[in-house]
XYZ file of C-alpha atoms in Angstrom:
333
model
C 42.430 14.667 51.596
C 38.851 15.306 50.909
C 39.752 17.139 47.738
C 41.708 14.170 46.707
C 38.876 11.876 47.585
C 36.374 13.864 45.683
C 38.576 14.080 42.666
C 39.031 9.960 43.032
C 35.226 9.645 42.944
C 34.621 12.011 39.975
C 37.351 10.270 38.101
C 35.668 6.899 38.733
C 32.291 8.008 38.169
C 33.424 9.317 34.624
C 35.355 5.854 33.912
C 32.266 3.832 34.655
C 29.821 6.080 32.511
C 32.439 5.702 29.709
C 32.753 2.165 30.269
C 29.053 1.694 30.391
C 28.627 3.611 27.030
C 31.316 1.384 25.407
C 29.647 -1.606 26.915
C 26.071 -0.330 25.366
C 27.821 0.692 21.886
C 29.137 -2.774 21.781
C 26.198 -4.482 22.434
C 24.160 -2.567 19.712
C 26.615 -3.315 17.240
C 26.642 -7.064 18.078
C 23.070 -7.234 17.932
C 23.018 -5.185 14.419
C 25.590 -7.837 13.461
C 23.045 -10.721 14.471
C 20.382 -9.230 13.141
C 22.450 -8.866 9.446
C 23.236 -12.784 9.890
C 19.571 -13.424 10.505
C 18.758 -11.573 7.296
C 21.388 -13.352 5.291
C 20.045 -16.908 6.715
C 16.708 -15.897 5.744
C 17.481 -14.884 2.366
C 19.963 -17.748 1.177
C 18.958 -20.972 3.229
C 16.998 -23.919 2.316
C 14.479 -24.446 5.146
C 11.276 -24.941 6.478
C 9.808 -23.385 9.711
C 6.178 -24.490 11.202
C 5.200 -22.038 13.490
C 2.190 -20.510 15.216
C 0.791 -16.585 15.254
C -0.277 -16.237 18.379
C -2.953 -13.119 18.846
C -5.426 -11.674 21.420
C -8.439 -14.052 20.482
C -6.780 -16.313 17.726
C -4.155 -18.934 17.148
C -3.022 -19.474 13.409
C -0.679 -22.380 12.692
C 1.392 -22.216 9.325
C 4.330 -23.236 7.637
C 6.600 -21.627 5.487
C 9.355 -23.183 2.927
C 12.148 -20.804 1.646
C 14.859 -21.951 -0.976
C 17.491 -20.618 -3.040
C 17.220 -21.865 -6.837
C 20.494 -20.176 -8.431
C 19.316 -16.199 -8.142
C 15.779 -17.119 -7.926
C 13.862 -17.272 -4.429
C 11.120 -19.707 -4.327
C 9.124 -19.828 -1.334
C 5.430 -21.318 0.423
C 3.426 -20.239 3.052
C 0.547 -22.733 3.738
C -2.167 -21.758 6.299
C -2.802 -25.318 8.278
C -6.113 -24.920 9.746
C -9.565 -24.046 8.046
C -9.883 -23.751 4.317
C -7.323 -24.106 1.623
C -4.805 -20.660 1.524
C -1.207 -20.422 0.830
C 0.891 -17.774 -0.841
C 3.649 -18.718 -3.587
C 6.685 -16.946 -4.355
C 8.364 -17.380 -7.757
C 11.309 -15.077 -7.951
C 9.611 -11.683 -8.208
C 6.012 -13.089 -8.786
C 3.709 -13.290 -5.650
C 0.734 -15.801 -6.330
C -2.372 -15.453 -3.668
C -4.782 -18.691 -3.581
C -7.771 -18.056 -1.134
C -11.160 -19.292 -0.781
C -13.909 -17.397 -2.287
C -11.683 -14.889 -4.385
C -10.271 -16.093 -7.844
C -6.439 -16.736 -7.406
C -4.023 -13.760 -8.754
C -0.399 -13.367 -9.276
C 1.249 -9.489 -9.019
C 4.714 -8.786 -9.670
C 6.490 -8.316 -6.461
C 9.318 -9.747 -4.376
C 7.237 -9.456 -0.942
C 4.484 -11.487 0.207
C 1.790 -9.659 1.946
C 1.547 -12.397 4.534
C 1.962 -13.213 8.299
C 5.509 -14.232 7.821
C 7.782 -13.976 11.030
C 8.768 -10.108 11.430
C 11.778 -8.975 10.043
C 12.921 -12.089 8.243
C 13.329 -10.138 5.029
C 13.829 -6.841 6.450
C 16.679 -4.474 5.118
C 18.603 -3.999 8.302
C 20.646 -0.938 6.972
C 17.388 1.000 6.877
C 16.141 0.335 10.098
C 19.478 1.657 11.735
C 18.896 5.461 11.509
C 15.295 4.984 13.608
C 15.766 1.554 15.481
C 18.127 0.698 18.414
C 19.104 -2.944 18.599
C 19.743 -4.092 21.995
C 21.056 -7.633 22.826
C 19.152 -9.145 25.840
C 20.997 -12.765 26.238
C 20.819 -16.168 25.454
C 17.382 -18.289 25.738
C 15.819 -21.432 24.100
C 13.125 -21.584 21.730
C 11.910 -24.591 19.757
C 14.595 -26.393 21.668
C 17.347 -24.923 20.076
C 19.606 -22.302 21.798
C 18.751 -18.518 20.935
C 20.237 -14.962 21.157
C 17.614 -12.772 22.286
C 17.723 -8.748 20.567
C 15.084 -6.147 21.008
C 14.415 -3.686 18.312
C 13.451 -0.714 19.565
C 12.162 2.722 18.063
C 14.333 5.588 18.761
C 11.495 8.116 18.760
C 9.171 5.922 21.006
C 6.501 6.460 18.330
C 6.211 2.833 16.911
C 6.029 -0.614 18.229
C 8.957 -2.907 19.290
C 10.249 -6.318 18.424
C 11.687 -9.033 20.554
C 13.643 -11.709 18.392
C 14.706 -15.097 19.101
C 17.530 -15.864 16.921
C 18.853 -19.505 16.439
C 22.647 -19.422 17.366
C 23.254 -22.368 14.691
C 21.678 -21.268 11.545
C 20.584 -17.611 12.458
C 16.976 -17.957 11.691
C 14.498 -16.385 13.673
C 12.675 -18.566 15.797
C 10.113 -16.201 17.786
C 9.258 -12.550 17.300
C 7.122 -10.504 19.969
C 5.430 -7.601 18.877
C 5.302 -5.209 22.017
C 3.679 -1.883 22.999
C 5.400 0.974 24.922
C 3.981 -0.681 27.937
C 5.368 -3.928 27.335
C 2.017 -5.901 26.331
C 2.652 -8.339 23.890
C 0.123 -7.729 20.945
C 1.132 -10.597 19.127
C 3.428 -13.624 19.009
C 4.939 -15.637 16.410
C 6.510 -19.026 18.328
C 8.334 -21.714 15.976
C 7.457 -25.016 16.778
C 10.121 -26.891 14.552
C 11.926 -26.044 11.937
C 14.585 -28.141 9.092
C 17.449 -26.881 7.176
C 18.649 -28.995 4.090
C 18.622 -28.921 0.263
C 15.791 -31.524 0.211
C 13.523 -28.439 0.588
C 15.071 -26.840 -2.314
C 14.568 -29.975 -4.368
C 10.833 -29.954 -3.598
C 10.107 -26.123 -3.984
C 11.744 -26.586 -7.487
C 8.636 -28.232 -8.485
C 6.603 -24.573 -8.117
C 8.230 -23.788 -11.157
C 6.255 -26.322 -13.163
C 2.888 -25.661 -11.452
C 0.774 -23.386 -13.644
C -0.288 -20.425 -11.615
C -2.391 -17.151 -12.551
C -1.018 -14.743 -14.835
C 0.482 -11.552 -13.217
C -1.809 -8.679 -13.378
C -1.214 -5.749 -15.119
C -2.251 -3.177 -12.713
C -3.712 0.264 -14.195
C -1.533 3.063 -14.482
C -2.385 5.224 -11.367
C -3.527 8.552 -12.522
C -3.738 10.446 -9.120
C -0.914 12.958 -9.726
C -1.948 15.733 -7.871
C -4.082 15.739 -4.699
C -5.863 18.530 -2.601
C -4.323 17.334 0.801
C -1.173 16.535 2.211
C 0.301 14.944 5.244
C 2.637 17.451 6.937
C 3.828 14.717 9.607
C 5.091 11.454 10.235
C 7.756 9.763 12.249
C 11.207 10.139 10.822
C 11.745 7.064 8.316
C 8.623 6.814 6.767
C 8.533 6.718 3.189
C 5.285 7.945 1.077
C 4.126 5.418 -1.722
C 2.072 7.057 -4.811
C -1.409 8.287 -4.105
C -4.370 6.203 -5.304
C -7.946 7.085 -5.655
C -10.834 4.295 -6.015
C -14.588 4.086 -5.675
C -15.945 1.925 -2.795
C -18.103 -1.065 -4.147
C -20.786 -0.703 -1.164
C -21.136 3.104 -0.825
C -20.018 4.280 -4.377
C -18.270 6.883 -2.638
C -14.749 7.927 -4.015
C -11.590 7.444 -1.693
C -8.125 9.075 -2.196
C -5.467 6.720 0.088
C -1.405 7.070 0.492
C 0.503 4.404 2.157
C 3.739 5.212 4.362
C 6.441 2.518 5.044
C 9.425 2.628 7.253
C 10.715 -0.839 6.361
C 9.091 -2.822 9.125
C 5.660 -0.863 10.095
C 3.234 0.696 7.618
C 0.173 2.811 7.719
C -2.463 4.039 5.110
C -4.223 7.564 4.959
C -7.748 7.788 3.332
C -9.606 10.755 2.669
C -13.231 10.878 1.276
C -16.342 13.249 1.272
C -18.142 12.735 4.194
C -21.647 11.217 4.190
C -24.122 9.233 6.371
C -21.458 6.207 6.448
C -18.677 8.557 8.059
C -17.018 7.521 11.062
C -17.198 10.563 13.371
C -14.499 10.427 15.719
C -13.256 6.980 16.264
C -9.866 5.580 17.876
C -9.716 1.912 18.345
C -6.820 -0.334 18.305
C -7.223 -4.291 17.645
C -3.802 -5.872 18.439
C -1.396 -4.228 16.212
C -3.797 -2.563 14.119
C -5.214 1.242 15.050
C -7.982 2.843 13.266
C -8.256 6.780 13.765
C -11.160 8.554 12.043
C -13.034 11.928 12.513
C -14.692 14.617 10.119
C -12.880 17.591 9.295
C -15.160 19.984 7.557
C -16.554 17.908 4.321
C -14.028 15.462 4.398
C -13.778 12.429 6.407
C -10.095 11.375 7.392
C -8.897 8.076 8.609
C -5.386 6.805 9.270
C -5.342 2.453 9.374
C -1.791 0.852 10.105
C 0.642 -0.944 12.369
C 1.215 2.038 14.897
C 0.330 3.214 18.097
C -3.046 4.838 18.408
C -1.028 8.377 19.738
C 0.965 8.137 16.681
C -2.069 7.562 14.117
C -4.209 10.609 15.708
C -0.985 12.898 15.521
C -0.714 11.628 11.826
C -4.302 12.407 11.125
C -4.644 15.670 12.765
C -1.570 16.905 10.456
C -3.292 16.587 7.250
C -3.646 19.730 5.517
C -5.680 20.637 2.584
C -5.151 23.142 -0.088
C -8.573 24.360 0.403
C -9.836 25.181 3.402
C -12.648 23.246 5.142
C -15.790 24.545 6.718
C -15.774 25.340 10.174
C -16.781 22.067 12.198
C -16.184 20.981 15.727
C -15.253 17.834 15.302
C -12.385 18.749 13.525
C -10.779 20.433 16.283
C -8.385 18.027 18.135
C -5.809 18.940 20.004
C -2.234 17.610 19.199
C -0.802 15.230 21.728
């Protein structure tokens, strides 16, 4: 009798574990499908989102308008407080208008601006490195929403919690969360509209005279005497670049890395009196880790946790050995 009871309990446990695994798999699949719908809606609907970006010490009100005119994307992001600032997209051209800077345009399909996160992300690119978990229903901006958490599989990045409108599938809220559950930033929609009048209004952007697209100089940095030997899986490197700092005349080599959701940059320069000797600072989503190794200053800056930035910086290897320096001896976590 005892053996039968033990066998029954074992079978029940296995069935429960299997059911839990199947339920989790269904939730992930459902959450991924919802994010695909969000991506589709954000790129094809004609809409306007009025939202606020909440940081530790500031609140920034913004309005983002998007329309699809035949095969062309038209978009406008306007800062609603302070000096006049806006970003305009016409197809694959992005124009930036800011005070104190001559307006300029670049060839790109993505705005470098405080848009609601993941509004144009490629979900398929994120699948190998992030888990998508459906958390249930909630209410945001007066609308019923589905809540999804986007969690890094390796624990080396931040997470997002998204509130997706059940009717339009537009993102209405996004919280950037660290590993301890602390909210670093919030994007919260106050009101939104979806209709073709926005398409008609944005069509006027094609008649506006915007700055000519800048012809960026060809990058001549073909080889560097350093390399980054470790980054979290999924981060892809851009071409390296080299420039001279205006204030110090110091030559800096840099390379950016991006995983489709977050990015960071590595900076290498000769050390001097301005070098930051052993600094690890996080302000909101942005982390700076800098230290001196021999005759070089190494800095990592980006939207990654401090421990990740520190490990990346310590992985940098030089083709020529650096002179012995105690400041460079940092233990990898």
